Coordinates of C-alpha atoms in Angstrom, one line a residue:
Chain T
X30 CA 0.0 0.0 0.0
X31 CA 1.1 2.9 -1.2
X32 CA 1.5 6.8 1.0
X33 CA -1.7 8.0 -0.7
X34 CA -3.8 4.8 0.0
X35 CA -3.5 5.7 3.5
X36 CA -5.0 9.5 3.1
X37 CA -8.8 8.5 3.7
X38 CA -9.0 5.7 1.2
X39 CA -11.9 3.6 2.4
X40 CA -11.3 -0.7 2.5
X41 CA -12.8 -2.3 -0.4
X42 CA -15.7 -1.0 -3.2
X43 CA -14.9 2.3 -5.0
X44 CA -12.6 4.9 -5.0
X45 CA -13.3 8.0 -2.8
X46 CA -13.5 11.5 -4.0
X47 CA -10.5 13.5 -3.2
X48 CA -11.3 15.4 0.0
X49 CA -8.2 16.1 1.8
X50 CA -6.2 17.9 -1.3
X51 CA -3.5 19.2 1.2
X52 CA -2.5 15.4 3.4
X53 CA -2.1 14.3 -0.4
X54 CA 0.7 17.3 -1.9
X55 CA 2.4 16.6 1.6
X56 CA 2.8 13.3 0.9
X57 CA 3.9 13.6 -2.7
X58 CA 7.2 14.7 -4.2
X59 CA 6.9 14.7 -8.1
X60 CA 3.1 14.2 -9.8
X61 CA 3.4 13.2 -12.9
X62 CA 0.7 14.2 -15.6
X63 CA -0.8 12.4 -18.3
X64 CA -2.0 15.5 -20.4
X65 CA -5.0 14.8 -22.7
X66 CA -8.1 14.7 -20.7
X67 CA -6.3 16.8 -17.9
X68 CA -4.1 19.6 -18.9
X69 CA -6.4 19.5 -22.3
X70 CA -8.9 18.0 -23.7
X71 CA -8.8 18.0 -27.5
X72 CA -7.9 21.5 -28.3
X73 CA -8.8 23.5 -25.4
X74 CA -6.9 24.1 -21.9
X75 CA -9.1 22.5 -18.6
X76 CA -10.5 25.2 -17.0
X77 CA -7.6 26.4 -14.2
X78 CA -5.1 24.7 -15.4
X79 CA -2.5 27.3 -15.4
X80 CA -2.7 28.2 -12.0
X81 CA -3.4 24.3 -10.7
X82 CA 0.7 23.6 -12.4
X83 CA 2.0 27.0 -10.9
X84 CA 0.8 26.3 -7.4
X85 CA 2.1 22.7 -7.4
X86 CA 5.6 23.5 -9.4
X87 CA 6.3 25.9 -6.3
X88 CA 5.7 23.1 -4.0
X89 CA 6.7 19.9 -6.0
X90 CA 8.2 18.7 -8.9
X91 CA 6.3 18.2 -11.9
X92 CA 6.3 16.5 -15.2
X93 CA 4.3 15.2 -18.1
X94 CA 4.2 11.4 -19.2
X95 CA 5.3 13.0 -22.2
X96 CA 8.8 13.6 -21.1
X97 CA 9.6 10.3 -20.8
X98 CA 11.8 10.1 -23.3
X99 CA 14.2 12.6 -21.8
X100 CA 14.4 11.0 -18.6
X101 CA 15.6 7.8 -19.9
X102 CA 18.0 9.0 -21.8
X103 CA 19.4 11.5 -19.3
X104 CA 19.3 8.5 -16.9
X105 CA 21.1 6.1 -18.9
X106 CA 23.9 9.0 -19.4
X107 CA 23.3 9.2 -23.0
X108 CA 26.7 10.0 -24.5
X109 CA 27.2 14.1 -25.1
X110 CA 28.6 13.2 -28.3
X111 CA 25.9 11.8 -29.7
X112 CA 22.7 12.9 -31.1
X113 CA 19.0 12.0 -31.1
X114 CA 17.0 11.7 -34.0
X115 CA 12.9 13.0 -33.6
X116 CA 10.1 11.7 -35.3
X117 CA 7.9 14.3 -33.4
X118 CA 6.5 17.3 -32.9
X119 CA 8.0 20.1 -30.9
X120 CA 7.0 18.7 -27.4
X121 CA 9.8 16.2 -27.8
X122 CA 12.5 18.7 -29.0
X123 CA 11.9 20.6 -25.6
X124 CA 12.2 18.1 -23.7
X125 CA 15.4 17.0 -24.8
X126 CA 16.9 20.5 -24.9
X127 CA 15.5 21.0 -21.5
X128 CA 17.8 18.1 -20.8
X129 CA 20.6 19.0 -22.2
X130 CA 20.6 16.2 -24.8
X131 CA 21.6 16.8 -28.4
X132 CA 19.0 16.4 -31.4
X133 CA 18.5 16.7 -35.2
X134 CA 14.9 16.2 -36.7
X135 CA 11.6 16.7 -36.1
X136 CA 10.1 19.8 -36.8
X137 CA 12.9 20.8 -38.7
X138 CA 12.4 18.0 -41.2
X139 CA 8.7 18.3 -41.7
X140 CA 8.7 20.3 -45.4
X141 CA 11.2 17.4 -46.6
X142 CA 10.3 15.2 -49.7
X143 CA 12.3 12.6 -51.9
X144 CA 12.0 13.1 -55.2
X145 CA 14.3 9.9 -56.2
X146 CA 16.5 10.8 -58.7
X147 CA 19.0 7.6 -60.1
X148 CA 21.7 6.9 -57.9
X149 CA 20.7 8.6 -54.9
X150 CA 21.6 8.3 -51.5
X151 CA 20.7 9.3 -48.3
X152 CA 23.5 10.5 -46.3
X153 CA 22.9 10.2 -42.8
X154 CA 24.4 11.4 -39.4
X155 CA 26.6 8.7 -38.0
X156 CA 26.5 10.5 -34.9
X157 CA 22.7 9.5 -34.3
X158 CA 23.0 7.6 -31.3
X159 CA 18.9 7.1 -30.9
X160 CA 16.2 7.8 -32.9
X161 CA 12.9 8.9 -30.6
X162 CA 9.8 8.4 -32.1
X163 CA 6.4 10.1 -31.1
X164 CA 3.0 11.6 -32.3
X165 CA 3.6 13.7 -35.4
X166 CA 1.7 15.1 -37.6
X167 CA 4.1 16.2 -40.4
X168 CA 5.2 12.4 -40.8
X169 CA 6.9 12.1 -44.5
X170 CA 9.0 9.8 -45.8
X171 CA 12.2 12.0 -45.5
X172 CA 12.1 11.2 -41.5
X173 CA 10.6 7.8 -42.2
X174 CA 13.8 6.8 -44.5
X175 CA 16.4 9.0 -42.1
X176 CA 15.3 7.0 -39.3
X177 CA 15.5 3.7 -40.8
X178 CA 19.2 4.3 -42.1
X179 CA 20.3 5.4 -38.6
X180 CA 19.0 2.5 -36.6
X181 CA 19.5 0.0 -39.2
X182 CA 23.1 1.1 -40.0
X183 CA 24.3 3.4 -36.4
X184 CA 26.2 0.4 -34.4
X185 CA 24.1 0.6 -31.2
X186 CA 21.3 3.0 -31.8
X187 CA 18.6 3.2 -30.3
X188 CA 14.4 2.8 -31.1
X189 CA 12.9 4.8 -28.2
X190 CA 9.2 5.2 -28.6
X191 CA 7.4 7.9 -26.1
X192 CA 4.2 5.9 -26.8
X193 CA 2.4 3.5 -28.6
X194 CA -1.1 5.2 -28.5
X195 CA -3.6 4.0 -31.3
X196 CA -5.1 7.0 -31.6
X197 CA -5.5 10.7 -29.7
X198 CA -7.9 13.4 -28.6
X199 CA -6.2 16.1 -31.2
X200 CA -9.9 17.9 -31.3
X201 CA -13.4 17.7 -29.6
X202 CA -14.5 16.4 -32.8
X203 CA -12.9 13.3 -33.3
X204 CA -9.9 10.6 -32.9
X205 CA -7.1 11.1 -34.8
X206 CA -4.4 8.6 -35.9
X207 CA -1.6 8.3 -32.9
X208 CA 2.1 7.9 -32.5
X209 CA 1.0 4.0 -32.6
X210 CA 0.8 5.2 -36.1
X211 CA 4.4 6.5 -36.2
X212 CA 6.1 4.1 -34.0
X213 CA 4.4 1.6 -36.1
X214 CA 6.0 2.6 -39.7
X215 CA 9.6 2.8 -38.1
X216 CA 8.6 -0.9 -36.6
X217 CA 7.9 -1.8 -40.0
X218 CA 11.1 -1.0 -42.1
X219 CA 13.7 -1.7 -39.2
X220 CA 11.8 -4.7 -37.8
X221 CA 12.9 -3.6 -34.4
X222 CA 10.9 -3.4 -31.5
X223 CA 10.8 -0.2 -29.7
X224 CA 11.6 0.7 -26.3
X225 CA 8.6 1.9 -24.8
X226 CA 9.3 4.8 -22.2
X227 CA 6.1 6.3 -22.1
X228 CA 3.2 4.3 -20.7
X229 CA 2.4 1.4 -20.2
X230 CA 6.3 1.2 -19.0
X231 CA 7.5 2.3 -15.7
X232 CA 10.5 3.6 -16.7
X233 CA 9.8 6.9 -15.9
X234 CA 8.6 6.4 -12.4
X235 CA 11.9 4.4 -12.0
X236 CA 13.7 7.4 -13.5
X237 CA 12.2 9.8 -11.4
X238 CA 12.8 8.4 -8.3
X239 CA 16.4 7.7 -9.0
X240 CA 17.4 11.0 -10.0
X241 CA 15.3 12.6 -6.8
X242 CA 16.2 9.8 -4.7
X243 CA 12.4 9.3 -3.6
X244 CA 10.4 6.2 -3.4
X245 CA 7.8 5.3 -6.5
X246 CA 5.3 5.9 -3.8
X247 CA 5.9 9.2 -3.1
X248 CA 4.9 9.7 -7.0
X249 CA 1.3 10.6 -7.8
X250 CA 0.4 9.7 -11.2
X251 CA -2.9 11.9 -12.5
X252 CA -4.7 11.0 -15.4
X253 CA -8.4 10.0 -16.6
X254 CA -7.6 6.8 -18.2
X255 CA -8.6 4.0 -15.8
X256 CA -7.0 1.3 -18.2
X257 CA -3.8 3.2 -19.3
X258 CA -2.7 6.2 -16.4
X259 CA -4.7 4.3 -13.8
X260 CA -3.1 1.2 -14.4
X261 CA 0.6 2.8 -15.1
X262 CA 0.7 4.4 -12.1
X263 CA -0.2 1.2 -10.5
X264 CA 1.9 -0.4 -12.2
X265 CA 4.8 1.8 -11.2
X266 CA 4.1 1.4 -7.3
X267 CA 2.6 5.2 -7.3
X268 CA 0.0 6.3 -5.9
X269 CA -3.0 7.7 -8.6
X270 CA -5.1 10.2 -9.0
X271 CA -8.2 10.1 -11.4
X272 CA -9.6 12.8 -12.9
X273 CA -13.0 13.0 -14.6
X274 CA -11.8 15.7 -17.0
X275 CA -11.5 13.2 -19.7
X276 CA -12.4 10.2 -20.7
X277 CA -13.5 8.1 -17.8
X278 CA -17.3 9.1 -16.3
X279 CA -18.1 8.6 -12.5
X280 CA -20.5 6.1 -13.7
X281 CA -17.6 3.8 -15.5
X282 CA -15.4 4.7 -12.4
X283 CA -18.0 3.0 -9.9
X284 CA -19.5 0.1 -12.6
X285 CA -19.1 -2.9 -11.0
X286 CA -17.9 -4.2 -14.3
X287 CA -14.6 -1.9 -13.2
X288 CA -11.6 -3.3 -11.8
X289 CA -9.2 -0.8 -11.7
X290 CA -9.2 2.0 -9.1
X291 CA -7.7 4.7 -7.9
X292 CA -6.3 6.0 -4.6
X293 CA -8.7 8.8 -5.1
X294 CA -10.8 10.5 -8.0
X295 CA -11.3 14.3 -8.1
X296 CA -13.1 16.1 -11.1
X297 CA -10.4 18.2 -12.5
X298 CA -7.1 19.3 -11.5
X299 CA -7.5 22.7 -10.5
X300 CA -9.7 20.8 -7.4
X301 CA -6.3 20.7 -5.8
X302 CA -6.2 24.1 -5.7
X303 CA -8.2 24.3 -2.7
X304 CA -5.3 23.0 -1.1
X305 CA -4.1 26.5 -1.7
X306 CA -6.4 27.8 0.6
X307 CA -5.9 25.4 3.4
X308 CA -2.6 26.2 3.2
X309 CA -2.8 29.8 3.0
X310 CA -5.4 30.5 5.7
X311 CA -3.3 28.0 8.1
Chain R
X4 CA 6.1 -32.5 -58.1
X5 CA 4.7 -29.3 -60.8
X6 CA 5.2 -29.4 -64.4
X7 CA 8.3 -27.5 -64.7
X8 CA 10.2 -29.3 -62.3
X9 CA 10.0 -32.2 -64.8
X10 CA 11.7 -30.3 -67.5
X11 CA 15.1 -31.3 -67.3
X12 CA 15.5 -30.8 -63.1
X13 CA 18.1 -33.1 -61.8
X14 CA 17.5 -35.6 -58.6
X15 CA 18.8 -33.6 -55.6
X16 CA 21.8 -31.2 -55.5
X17 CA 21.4 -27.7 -56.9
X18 CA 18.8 -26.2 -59.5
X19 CA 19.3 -26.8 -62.8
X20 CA 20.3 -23.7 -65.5
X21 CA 17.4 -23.2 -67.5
X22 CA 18.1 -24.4 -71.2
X23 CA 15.4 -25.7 -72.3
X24 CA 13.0 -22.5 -72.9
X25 CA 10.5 -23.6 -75.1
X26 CA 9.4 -26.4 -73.3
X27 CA 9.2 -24.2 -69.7
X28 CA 6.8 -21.4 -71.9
X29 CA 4.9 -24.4 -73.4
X30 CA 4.2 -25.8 -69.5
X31 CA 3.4 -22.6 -68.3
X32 CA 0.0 -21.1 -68.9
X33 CA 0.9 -17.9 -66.2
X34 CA 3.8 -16.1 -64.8
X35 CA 4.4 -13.9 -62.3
X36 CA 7.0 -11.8 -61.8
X37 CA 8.7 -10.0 -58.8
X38 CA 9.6 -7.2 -60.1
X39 CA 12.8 -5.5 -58.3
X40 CA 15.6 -7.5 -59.5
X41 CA 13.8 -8.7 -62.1
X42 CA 12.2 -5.8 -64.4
X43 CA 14.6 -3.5 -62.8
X44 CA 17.3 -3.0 -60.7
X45 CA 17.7 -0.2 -58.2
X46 CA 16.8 3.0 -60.8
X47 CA 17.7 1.3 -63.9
X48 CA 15.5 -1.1 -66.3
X49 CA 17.0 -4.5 -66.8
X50 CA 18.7 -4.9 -70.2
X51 CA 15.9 -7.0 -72.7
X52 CA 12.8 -6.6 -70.4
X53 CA 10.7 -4.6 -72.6
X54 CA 10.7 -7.4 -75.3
X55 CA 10.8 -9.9 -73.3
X56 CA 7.6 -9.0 -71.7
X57 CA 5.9 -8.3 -74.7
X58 CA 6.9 -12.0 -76.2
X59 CA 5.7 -13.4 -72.9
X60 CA 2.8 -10.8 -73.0
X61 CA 2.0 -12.5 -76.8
X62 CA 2.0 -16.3 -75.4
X63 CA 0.9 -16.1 -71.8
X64 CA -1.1 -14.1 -69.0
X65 CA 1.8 -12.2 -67.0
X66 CA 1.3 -10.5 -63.5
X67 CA 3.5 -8.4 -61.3
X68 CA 3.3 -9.6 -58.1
X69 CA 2.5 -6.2 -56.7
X70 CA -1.2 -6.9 -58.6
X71 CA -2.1 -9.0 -55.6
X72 CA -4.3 -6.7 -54.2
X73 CA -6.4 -5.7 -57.5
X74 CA -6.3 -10.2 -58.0
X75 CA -7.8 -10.4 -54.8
X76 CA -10.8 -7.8 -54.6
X77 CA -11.2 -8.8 -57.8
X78 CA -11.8 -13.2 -56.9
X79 CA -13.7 -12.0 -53.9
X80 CA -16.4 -10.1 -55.9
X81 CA -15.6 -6.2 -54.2
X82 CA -19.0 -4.7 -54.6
X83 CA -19.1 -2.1 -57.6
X84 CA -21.0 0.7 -55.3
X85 CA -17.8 0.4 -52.9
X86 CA -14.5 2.3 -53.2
X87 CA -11.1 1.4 -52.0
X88 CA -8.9 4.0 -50.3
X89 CA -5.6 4.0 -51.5
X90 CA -2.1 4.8 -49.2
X91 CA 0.5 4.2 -52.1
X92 CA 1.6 5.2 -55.4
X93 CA 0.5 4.8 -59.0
X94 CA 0.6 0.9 -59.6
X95 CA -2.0 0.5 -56.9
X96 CA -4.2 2.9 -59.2
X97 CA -3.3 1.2 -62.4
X98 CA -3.8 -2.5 -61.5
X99 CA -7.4 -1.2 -59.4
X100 CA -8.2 0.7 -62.7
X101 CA -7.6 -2.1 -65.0
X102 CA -9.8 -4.2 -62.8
X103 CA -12.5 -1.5 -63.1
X104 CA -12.9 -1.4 -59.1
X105 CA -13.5 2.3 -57.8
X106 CA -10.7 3.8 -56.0
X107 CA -9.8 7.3 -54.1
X108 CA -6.9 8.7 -52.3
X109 CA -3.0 7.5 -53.1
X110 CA -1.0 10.7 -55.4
X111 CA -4.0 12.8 -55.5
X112 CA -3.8 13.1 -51.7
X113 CA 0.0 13.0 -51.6
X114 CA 0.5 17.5 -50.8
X115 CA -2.3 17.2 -48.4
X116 CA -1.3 18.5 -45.0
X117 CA -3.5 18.8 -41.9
X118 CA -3.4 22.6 -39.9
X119 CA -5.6 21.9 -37.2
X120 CA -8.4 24.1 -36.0
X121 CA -9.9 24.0 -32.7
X122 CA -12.6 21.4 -33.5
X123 CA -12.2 20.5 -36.8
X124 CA -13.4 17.2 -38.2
X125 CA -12.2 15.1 -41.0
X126 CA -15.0 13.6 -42.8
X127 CA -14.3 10.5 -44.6
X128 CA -16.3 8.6 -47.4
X129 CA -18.6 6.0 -46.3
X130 CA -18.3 3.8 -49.4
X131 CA -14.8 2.9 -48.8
X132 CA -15.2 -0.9 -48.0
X133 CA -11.2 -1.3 -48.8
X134 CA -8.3 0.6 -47.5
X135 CA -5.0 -1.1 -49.5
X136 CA -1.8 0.1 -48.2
X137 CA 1.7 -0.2 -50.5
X138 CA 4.5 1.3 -50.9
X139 CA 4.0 5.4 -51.2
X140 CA 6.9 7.8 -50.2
X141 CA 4.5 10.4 -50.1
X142 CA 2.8 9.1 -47.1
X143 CA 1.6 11.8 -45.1
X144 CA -0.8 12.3 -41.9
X145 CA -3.6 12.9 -44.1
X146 CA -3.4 9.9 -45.9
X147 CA -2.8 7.9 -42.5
X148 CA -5.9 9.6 -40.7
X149 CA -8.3 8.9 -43.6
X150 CA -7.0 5.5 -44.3
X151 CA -7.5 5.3 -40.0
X152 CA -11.0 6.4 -40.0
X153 CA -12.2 3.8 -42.8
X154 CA -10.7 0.7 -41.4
X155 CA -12.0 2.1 -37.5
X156 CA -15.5 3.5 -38.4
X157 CA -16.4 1.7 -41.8
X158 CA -18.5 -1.5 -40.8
X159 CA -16.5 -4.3 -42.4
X160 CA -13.7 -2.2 -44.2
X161 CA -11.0 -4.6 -45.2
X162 CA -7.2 -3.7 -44.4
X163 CA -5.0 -5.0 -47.4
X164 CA -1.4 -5.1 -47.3
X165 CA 0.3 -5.2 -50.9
X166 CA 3.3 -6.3 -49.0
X167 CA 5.4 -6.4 -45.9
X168 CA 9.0 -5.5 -47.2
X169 CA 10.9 -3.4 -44.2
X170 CA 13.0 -2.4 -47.3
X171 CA 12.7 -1.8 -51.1
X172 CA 15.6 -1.4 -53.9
X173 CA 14.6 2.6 -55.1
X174 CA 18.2 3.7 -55.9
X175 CA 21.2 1.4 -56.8
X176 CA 22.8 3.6 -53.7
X177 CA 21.3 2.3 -50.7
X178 CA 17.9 0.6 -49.3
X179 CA 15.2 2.9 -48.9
X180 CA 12.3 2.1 -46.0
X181 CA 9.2 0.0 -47.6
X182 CA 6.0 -1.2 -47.6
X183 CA 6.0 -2.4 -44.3
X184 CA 6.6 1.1 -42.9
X185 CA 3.3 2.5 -44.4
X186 CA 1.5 -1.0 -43.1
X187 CA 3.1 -0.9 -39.8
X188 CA 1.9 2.9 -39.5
X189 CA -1.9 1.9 -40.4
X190 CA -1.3 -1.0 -37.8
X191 CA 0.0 1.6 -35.0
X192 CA -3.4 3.2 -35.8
X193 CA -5.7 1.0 -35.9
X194 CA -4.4 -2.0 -33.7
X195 CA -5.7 -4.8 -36.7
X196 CA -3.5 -7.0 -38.9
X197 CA -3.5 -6.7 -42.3
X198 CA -4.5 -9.2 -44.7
X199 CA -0.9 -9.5 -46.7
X200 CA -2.2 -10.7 -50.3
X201 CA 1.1 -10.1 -51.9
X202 CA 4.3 -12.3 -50.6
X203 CA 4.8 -14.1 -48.7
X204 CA 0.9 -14.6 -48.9
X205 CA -0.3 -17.2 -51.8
X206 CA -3.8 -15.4 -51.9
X207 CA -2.6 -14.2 -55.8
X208 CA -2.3 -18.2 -56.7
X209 CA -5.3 -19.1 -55.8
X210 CA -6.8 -15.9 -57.3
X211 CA -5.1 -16.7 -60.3
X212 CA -5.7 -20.5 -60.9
X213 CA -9.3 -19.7 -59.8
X214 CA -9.7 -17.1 -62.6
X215 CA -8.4 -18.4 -65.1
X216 CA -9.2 -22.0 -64.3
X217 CA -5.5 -23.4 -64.2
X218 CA -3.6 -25.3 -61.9
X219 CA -1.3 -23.6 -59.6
X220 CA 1.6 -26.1 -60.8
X221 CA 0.8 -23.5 -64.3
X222 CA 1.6 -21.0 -63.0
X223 CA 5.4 -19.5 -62.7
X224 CA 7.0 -17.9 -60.0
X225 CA 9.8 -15.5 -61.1
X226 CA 12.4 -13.8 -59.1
X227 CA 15.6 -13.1 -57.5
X228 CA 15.4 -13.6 -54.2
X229 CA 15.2 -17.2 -52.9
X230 CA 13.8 -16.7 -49.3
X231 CA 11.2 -14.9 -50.0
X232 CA 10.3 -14.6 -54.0
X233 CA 10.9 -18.8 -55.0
X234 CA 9.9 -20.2 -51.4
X235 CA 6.4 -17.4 -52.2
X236 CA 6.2 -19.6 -55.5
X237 CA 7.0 -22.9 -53.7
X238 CA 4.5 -22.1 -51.3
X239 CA 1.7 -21.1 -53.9
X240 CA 2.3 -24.5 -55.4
X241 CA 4.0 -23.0 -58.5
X242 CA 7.2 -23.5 -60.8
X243 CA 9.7 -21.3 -59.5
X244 CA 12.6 -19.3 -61.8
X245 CA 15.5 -17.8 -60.1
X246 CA 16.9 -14.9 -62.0
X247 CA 20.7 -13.9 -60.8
X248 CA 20.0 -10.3 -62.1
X249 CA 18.9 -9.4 -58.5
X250 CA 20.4 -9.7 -54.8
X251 CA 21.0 -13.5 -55.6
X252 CA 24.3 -15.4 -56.8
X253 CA 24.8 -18.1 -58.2
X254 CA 27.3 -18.9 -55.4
X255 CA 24.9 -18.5 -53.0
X256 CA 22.5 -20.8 -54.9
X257 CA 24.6 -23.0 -55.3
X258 CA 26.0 -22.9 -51.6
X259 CA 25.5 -25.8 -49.0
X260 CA 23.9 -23.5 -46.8
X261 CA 20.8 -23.0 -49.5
X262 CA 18.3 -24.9 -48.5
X263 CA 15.8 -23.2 -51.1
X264 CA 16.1 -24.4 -54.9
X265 CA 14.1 -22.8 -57.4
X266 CA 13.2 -25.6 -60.4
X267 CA 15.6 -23.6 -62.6
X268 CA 17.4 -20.6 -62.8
X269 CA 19.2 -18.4 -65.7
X270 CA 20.6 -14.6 -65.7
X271 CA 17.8 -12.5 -66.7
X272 CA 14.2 -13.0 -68.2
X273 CA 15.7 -11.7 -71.2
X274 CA 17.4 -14.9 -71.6
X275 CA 13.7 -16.2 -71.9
X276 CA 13.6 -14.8 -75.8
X277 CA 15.7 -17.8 -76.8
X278 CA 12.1 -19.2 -76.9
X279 CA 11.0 -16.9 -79.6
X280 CA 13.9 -17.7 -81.9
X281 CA 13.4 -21.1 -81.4
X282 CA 9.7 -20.5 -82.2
X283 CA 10.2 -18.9 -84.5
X284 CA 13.0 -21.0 -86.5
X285 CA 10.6 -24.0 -86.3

């Protein structure tokens, strides 16, 4: 049983609604967000959003499930002499410059078309020491083919995938083709198998609490996926957090048909902003 | 045993070199032809194709094997008020076209580009009942969400895989990502398997002996790579032809190691016009 379990969960049946915002931040270090369906959902920011992530960033650390893919690699001491390649959008080029690591790629490549001429080649940087594959929406066969040449011919690189999602909430409107989608077309010309250090993998909890020297359990994973964030955080000996900004209805959450629960459920994030006041009326 | 391998194959060791050339043409009511490293070679035709598939054309039906997909819609009766949506390039459209079955997407979607908008919707057309994914280096997100939303939301909309190669010959300079990187995408996206009906699949075989009411053993396999182009022909219950103007030498034909013997095997298909003159001089 993890910290959280202990804050007012009740033995057995459902999970209880979040009431006591400020025992939880005290006993979390790092919260780690799963984004669509709590920081957004399809194209528009949850109401409060901003001022939820400032109040908890001054009091904990924060990430996004996203960022996965820098974590590994800065915990596995990726060489500073080498270079990531991105198949993805500009999320993933932050990250990695947030952590220091080197990359070629991504957005940069997006205008990029082969028009095959005879004898052509593809030169390619030897120096690409993973290639990092995520959603992306200006996919073309330039990236496809530059990615395949460096793990296919780099000695030792790399196939990192952030996630294998089949498909995502880009708009309100409808679901849009994932980085399952992307992942899947590097899959298909290297016949490699990614590594996956975005959920369902626990990599990054593992990550996390290396690098701040915390236990998993002092790590509250937030999301409104029962099957996928619920689960992941589970999964990674965290305690979780369900929000019912998303996906997942209070009706699903309490079906009996539902195996999977949460330490607690709350409706949206910014809900932890009445820890705020507790704390600021104390 | 099929009827070519009773043209002159010897009893055990390694596959005979094709001499007798009438006889094969005479046994073979179909053949089908790989066609990289056989028709051409990297960027560049092979020397004597053009007349040697017309001669062949004059005597016999011929098929790339890349016509797999138009074969199969075609044996399984494809309703005419249905469409097939098309992620590759223009041989899909050709060999649908000359099978007179309706067909959308492939290069006329190939500069579309998707610039979200706070709920924006792609619609899709209802009437696509097929979504057959090939080779297209001008795969872009448009093409993979549209091909997504048929095969997700289309009641019974097939998912047909020309082929699986991770890569494909397009320059003499290096290997260039394939077909299985626009399959593995659609895969990613959907989380379904393809039917493959090109190699190593022997759907086209069957197709074929079906259609034109021959026996498999009729039908000629031709190609240059053993594992996957003679075994596909072996498989289908073919005659199989190795041609050494591919990835394949004779060496390694004829090594201990080989394992897979085609019932013959000569240099090139242009070697097949020895046939004519000997027609021809009779």
């Amino acid at each position: 049983m993890n910290c959280c379990a202990q804050v007012g969960a009740e033995a057995g049946g459902s999970a209880p609604f979040l009431t006591d915002h400020t025992t939880l931040i005290d006993s979390v270090e790092t919260f780690i967000f799963d984004c669509d369906g709590v920081i957004w959902k399809g194209d528009s920011l949850i109401d409060g959003v901003p001022e939820t992530l400032d109040m908890l960033r001054s009091m904990e650390e924060i990430f996004a499930s996203s960022f996965a893919a820098a974590a590994y690699l800065k915990s596995m001491k990726f060489p500073t002499d080498k270079k990531v390649y991105i198949i993805g959008e500009a999320g993933i080029q932050l990250e990695l410059k947030q952590a220091g690591i080197n990359y070629i790629g991504g957005p940069e490549d997006g205008d990029k078309r082969i028009d095959l001429t005879p004898g052509q080649l593809m030169e390619h940087d030897h120096d690409v020491g993973a290639v990092v594959v995520g959603f992306d929406r200006y996919l073309n066969y330039y990236k496809l083919q530059y990615a395949t040449l460096c793990i296919r011919e780099n000695p030792g690189c790399m196939f990192i995938a952030t996630n294998c999602d089949a498909v995502i909430h880009l708009t309100d409107a409808q679901e849009w083709a994932g980085g399952g989608s992307m992942v899947g077309a590097i899959k298909g010309s290297t016949k490699k198998e990614p590594l996956v250090v975005g959920k369902p993998s626990t990599f990054m909890m593992d990550c996390l609490a290396s690098e701040f020297n915390i236990k998993t359990s002092q790590i509250c994973m937030v999301g409104d996926r029962l099957d996928t964030d619920i689960l992941f955080g589970q999964n990674g000996g965290c305690a979780t957090l369900l929000v019912l900004s998303g996906v997942t209805t209070l009706e699903t959450l309490q079906s009996s048909e539902n195996k999977i629960q949460p330490d607690f459920y709350t409706n949206k994030i910014s809900d932890l902003l009445a820890a705020k006041k507790v704390t600021t009326n104390a």
